mmCIF file of C-alpha atoms in Angstrom:
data_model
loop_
_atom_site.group_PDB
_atom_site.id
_atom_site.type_symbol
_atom_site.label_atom_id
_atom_site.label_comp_id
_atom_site.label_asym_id
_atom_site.label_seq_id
_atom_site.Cartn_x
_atom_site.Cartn_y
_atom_site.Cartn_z
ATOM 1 C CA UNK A 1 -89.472 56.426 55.454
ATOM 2 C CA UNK A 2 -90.355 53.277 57.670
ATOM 3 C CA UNK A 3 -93.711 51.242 58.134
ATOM 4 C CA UNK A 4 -95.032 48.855 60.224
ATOM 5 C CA UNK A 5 -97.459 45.931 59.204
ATOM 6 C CA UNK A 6 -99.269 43.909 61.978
ATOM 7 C CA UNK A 7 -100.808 41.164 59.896
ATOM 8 C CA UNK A 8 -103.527 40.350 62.129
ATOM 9 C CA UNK A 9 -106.271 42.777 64.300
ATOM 10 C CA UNK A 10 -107.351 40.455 65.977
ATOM 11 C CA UNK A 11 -105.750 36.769 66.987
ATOM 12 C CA UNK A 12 -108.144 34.720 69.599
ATOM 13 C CA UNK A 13 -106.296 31.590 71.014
ATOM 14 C CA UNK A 14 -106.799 28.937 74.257
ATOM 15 C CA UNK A 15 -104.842 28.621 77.340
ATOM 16 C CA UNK A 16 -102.013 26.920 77.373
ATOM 17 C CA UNK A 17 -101.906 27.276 73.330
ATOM 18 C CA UNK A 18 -98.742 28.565 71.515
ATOM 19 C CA UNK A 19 -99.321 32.295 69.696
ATOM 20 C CA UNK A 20 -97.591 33.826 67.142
ATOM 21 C CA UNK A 21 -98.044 37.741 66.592
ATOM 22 C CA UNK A 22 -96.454 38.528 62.626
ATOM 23 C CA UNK A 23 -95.015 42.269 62.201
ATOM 24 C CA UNK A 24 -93.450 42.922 58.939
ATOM 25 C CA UNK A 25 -91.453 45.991 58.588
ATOM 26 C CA UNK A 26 -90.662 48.477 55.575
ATOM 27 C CA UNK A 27 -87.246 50.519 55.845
ATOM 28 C CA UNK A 28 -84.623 52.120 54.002
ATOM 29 C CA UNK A 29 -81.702 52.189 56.660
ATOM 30 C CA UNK A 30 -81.199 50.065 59.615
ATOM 31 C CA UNK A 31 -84.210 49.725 62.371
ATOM 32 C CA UNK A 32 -84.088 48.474 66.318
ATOM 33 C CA UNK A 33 -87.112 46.037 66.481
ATOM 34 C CA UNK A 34 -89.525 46.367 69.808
ATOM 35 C CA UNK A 35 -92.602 45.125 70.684
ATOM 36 C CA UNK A 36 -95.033 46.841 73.768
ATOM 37 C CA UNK A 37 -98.301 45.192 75.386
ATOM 38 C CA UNK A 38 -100.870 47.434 76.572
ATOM 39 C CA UNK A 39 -103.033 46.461 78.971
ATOM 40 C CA UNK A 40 -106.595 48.100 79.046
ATOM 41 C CA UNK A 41 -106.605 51.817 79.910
ATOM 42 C CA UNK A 42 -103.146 51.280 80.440
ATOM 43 C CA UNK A 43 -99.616 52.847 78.964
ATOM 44 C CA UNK A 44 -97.584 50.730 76.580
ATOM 45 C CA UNK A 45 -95.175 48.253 78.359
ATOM 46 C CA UNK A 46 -91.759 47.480 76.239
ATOM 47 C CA UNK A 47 -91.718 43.759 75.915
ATOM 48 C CA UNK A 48 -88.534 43.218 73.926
ATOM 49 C CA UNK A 49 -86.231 44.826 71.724
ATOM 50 C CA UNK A 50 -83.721 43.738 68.985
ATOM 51 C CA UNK A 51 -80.913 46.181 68.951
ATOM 52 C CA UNK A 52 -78.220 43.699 67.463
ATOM 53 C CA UNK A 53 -76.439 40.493 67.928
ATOM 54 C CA UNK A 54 -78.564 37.277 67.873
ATOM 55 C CA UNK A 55 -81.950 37.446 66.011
ATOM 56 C CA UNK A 56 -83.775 35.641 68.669
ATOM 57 C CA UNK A 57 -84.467 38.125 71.629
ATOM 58 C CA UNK A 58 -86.268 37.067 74.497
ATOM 59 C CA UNK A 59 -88.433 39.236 76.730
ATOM 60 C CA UNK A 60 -90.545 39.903 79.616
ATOM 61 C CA UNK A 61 -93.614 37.491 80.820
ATOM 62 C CA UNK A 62 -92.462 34.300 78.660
ATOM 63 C CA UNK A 63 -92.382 35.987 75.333
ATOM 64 C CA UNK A 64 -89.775 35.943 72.646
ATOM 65 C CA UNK A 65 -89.044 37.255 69.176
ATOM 66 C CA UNK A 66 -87.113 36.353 65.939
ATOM 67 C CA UNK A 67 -85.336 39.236 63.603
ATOM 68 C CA UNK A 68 -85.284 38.100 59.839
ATOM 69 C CA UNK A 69 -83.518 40.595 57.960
ATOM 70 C CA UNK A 70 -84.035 38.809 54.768
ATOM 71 C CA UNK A 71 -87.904 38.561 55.332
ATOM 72 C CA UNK A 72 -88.003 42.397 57.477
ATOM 73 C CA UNK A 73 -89.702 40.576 60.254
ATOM 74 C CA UNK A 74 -90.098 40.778 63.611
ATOM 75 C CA UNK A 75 -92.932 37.876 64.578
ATOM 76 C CA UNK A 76 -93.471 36.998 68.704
ATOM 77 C CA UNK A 77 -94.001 34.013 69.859
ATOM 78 C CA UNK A 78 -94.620 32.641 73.165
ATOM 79 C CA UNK A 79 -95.737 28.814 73.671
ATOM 80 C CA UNK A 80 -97.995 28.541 76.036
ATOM 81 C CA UNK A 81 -100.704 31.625 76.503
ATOM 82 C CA UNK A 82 -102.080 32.384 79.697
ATOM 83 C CA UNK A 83 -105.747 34.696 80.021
ATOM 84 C CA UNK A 84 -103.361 37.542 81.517
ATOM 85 C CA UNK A 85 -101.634 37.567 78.129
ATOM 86 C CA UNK A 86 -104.597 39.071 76.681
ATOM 87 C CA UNK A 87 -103.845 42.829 75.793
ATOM 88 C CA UNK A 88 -102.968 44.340 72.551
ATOM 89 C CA UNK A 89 -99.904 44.251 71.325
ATOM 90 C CA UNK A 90 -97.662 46.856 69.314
ATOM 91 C CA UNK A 91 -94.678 46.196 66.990
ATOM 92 C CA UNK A 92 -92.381 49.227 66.813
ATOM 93 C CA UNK A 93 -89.069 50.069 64.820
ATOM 94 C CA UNK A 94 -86.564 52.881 65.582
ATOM 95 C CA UNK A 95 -84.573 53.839 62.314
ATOM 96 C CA UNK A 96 -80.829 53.900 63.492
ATOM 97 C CA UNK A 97 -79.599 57.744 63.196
ATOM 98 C CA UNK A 98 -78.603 60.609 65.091
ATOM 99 C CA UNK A 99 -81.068 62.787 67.138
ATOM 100 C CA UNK A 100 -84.128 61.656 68.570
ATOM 101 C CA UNK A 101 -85.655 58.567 68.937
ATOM 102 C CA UNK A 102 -88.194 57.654 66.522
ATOM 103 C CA UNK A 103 -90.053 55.070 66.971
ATOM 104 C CA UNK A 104 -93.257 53.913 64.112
ATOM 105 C CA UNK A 105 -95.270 52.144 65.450
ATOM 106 C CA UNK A 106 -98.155 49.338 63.585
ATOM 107 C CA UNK A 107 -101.524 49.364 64.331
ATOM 108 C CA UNK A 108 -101.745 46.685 67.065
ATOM 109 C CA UNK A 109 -102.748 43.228 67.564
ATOM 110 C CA UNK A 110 -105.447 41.901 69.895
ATOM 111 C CA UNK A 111 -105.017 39.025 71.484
ATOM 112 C CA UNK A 112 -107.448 37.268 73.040
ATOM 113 C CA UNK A 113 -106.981 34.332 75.485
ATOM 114 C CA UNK A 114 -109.815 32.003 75.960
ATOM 115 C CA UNK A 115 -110.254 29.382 78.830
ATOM 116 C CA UNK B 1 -85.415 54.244 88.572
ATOM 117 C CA UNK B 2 -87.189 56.248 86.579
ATOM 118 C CA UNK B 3 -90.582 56.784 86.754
ATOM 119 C CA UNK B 4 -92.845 58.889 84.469
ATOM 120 C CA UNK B 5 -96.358 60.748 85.552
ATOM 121 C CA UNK B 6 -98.944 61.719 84.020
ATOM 122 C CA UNK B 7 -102.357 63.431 84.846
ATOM 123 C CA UNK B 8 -105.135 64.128 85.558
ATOM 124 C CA UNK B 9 -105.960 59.922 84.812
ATOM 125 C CA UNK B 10 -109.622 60.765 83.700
ATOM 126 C CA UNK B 11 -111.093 63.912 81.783
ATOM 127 C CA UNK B 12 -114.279 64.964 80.605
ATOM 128 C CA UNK B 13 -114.391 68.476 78.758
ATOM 129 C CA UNK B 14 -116.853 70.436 76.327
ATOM 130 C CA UNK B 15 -115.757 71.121 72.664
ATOM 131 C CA UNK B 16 -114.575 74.940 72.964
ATOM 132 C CA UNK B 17 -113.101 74.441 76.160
ATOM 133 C CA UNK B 18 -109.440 74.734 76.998
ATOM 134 C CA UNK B 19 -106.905 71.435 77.840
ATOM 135 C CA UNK B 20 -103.655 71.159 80.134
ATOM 136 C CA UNK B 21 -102.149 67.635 79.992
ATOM 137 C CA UNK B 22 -99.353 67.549 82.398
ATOM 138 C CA UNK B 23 -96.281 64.577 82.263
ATOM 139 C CA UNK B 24 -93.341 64.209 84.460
ATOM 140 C CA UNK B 25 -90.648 62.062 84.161
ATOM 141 C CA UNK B 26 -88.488 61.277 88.137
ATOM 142 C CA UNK B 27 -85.000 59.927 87.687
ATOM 143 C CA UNK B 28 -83.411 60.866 85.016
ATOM 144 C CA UNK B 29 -82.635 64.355 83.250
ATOM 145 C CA UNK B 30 -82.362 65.755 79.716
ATOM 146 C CA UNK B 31 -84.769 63.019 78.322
ATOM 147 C CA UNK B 32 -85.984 63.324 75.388
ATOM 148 C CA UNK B 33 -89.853 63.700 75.447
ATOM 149 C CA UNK B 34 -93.013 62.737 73.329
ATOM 150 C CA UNK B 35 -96.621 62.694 73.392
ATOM 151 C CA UNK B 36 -98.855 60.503 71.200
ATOM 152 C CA UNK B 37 -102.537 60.059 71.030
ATOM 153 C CA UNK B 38 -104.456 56.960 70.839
ATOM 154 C CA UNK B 39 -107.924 56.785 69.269
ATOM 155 C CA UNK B 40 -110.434 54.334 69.886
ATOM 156 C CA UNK B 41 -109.441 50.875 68.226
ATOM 157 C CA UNK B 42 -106.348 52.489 66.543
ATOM 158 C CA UNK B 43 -102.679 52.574 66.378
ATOM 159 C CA UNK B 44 -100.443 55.372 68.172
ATOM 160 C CA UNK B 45 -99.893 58.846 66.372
ATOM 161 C CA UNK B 46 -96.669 61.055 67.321
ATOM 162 C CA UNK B 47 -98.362 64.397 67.899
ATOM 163 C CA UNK B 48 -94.885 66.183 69.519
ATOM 164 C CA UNK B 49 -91.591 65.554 70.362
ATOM 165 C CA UNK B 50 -88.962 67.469 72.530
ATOM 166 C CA UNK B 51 -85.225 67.238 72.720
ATOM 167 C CA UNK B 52 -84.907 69.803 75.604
ATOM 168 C CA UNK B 53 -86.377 73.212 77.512
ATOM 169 C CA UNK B 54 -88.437 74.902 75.214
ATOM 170 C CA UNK B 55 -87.659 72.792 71.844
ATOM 171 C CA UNK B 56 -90.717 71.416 70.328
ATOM 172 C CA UNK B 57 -91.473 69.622 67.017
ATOM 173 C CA UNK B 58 -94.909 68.811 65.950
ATOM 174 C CA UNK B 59 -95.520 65.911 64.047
ATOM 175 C CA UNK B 60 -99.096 66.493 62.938
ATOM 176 C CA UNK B 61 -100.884 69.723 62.220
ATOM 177 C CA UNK B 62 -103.767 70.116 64.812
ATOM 178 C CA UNK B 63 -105.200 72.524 67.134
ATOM 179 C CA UNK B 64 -102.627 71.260 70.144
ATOM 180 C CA UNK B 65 -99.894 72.735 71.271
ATOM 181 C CA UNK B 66 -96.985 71.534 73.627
ATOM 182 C CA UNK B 67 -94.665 73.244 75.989
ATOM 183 C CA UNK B 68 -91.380 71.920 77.600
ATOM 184 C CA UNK B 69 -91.174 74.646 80.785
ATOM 185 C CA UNK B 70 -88.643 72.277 82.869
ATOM 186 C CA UNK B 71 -86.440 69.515 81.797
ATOM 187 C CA UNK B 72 -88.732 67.100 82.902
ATOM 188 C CA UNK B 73 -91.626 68.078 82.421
ATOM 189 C CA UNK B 74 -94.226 68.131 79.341
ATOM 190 C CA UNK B 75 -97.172 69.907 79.174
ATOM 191 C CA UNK B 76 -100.226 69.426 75.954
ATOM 192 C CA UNK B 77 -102.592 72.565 75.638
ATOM 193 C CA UNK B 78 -105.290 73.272 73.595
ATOM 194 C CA UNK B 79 -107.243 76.625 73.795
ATOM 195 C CA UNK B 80 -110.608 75.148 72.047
ATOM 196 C CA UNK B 81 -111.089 71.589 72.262
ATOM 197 C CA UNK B 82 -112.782 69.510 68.884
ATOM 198 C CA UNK B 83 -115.041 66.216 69.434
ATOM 199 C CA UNK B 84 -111.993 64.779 66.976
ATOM 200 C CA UNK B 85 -109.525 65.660 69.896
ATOM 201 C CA UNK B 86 -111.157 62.765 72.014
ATOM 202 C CA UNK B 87 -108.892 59.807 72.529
ATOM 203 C CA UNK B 88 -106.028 58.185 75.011
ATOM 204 C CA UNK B 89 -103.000 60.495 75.390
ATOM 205 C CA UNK B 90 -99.758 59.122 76.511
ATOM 206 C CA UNK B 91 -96.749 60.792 77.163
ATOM 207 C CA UNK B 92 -93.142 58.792 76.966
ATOM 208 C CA UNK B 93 -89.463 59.588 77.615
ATOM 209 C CA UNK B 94 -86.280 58.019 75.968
ATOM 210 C CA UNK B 95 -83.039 58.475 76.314
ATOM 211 C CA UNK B 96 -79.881 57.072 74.195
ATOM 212 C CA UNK B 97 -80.762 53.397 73.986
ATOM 213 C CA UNK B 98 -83.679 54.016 71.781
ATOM 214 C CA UNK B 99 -86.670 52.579 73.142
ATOM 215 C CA UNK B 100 -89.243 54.559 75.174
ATOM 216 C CA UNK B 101 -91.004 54.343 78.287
ATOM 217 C CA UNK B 102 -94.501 55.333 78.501
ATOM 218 C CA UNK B 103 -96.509 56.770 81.253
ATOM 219 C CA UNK B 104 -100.113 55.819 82.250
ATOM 220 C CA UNK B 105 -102.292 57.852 79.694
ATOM 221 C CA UNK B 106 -104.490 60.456 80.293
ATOM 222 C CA UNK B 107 -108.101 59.413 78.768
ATOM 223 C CA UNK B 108 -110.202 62.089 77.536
ATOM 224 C CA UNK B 109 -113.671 62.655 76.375
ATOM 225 C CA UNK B 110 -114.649 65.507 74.710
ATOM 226 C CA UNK B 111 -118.762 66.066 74.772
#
């Protein structure tokens, strides 16, 4: 079975500051990595994904990622927030197998951009 | 491109009264199909999943149903709504590459 662990409800930052979002993941077989932003009373958007190759995946809107196999995370980053940024923000993993695609999601992140 | 429907947007029902979600995906064919629920402040739940016409799993016991009449399309019933049922539903469609792409949510309210 697989689980997801956003480490923080709730992150408030400033403009212009860096952010980091942690996700931790638990799995027995191999996962794809993704992260969605969902904007209020919106659907989920995909962000990024990490489906192989290098560990540092780099996404939509100014956002990137960092795949530690050794630590099972899956952190975003993005350096410099702006107050559309703020949304909350899902880490997902897919285990790797035939059949449909599965994906567990955590319980989301808020982030909140201040001016 | 694909794009992926859903409605109605809003929806404001009485417990004991019946529910029709409707979601349609443009684009694409034989996707694979889910629909998840969303409650206030909380995390997604899988509720069904489809592979194709008329093949449903259910992920969670509950007093919803779902129905795959076409290939693209993806329809959540209930015949007797709960206050518990209350939340944001979103349907999403995948295909091979694994990640899934989610339509606009349906938001409803039952009073």
């Amino acid at each position: 079975a697989q689980s997801v662990t956003q480490l923080d409800s709730q992150v408030p930052v400033f403009e212009e500051a860096p952010v980091e979002l942690r996700c931790n993941y638990s799995s027995s077989v191999s996962v794809y990595l993704f992260w969605y932003v969902q904007y209020p009373n919106q659907g989920l958007q995909l962000l990024l994904k990490y489906l192989s190759g290098s560990t540092l995946v780099k996404g939509i809107n100014g956002f990137e990622a960092e795949f530690n196999k050794s630590q099972t995370s899956f952190h975003l980053r993005k350096p410099s927030v702006h107050i559309s940024d703020t949304a909350e923000y899902f880490c997902a993993v897919s285990p790797i197998s035939g059949g449909y695609n599965k994906l567990i999601f955590g319980a989301g992140t808020r982030l909140a951009v201040h001016p | 491109s694909q794009t992926i429907h859903q409605w109605p947007a809003t929806l404001v029902q009485p417990v004991g009264s019946p529910l029709s979600l409707e979601c349609t995906v443009e684009g694409t064919s034989n996707p694979n199909l889910y629909w998840y629920r969303q409650a206030a402040g909380r995390g997604l739940q899988l509720l069904f999943y489809s592979v194709g016409i008329g093949q449903i799993s259910s992920e969670v016991p509950q007093n919803l149903s779902a129905s795959r009449p076409q290939d693209r399309q993806f329809i959540l019933s209930s015949k007797k709504l709960l206050l518990s049922d209350s939340g944001f539903y979103l349907c999403a469609w995948s295909k091979v590459s694994y990640e899934q792409y989610f339509g606009p949510g349906t938001r409803l309210t039952v009073t």
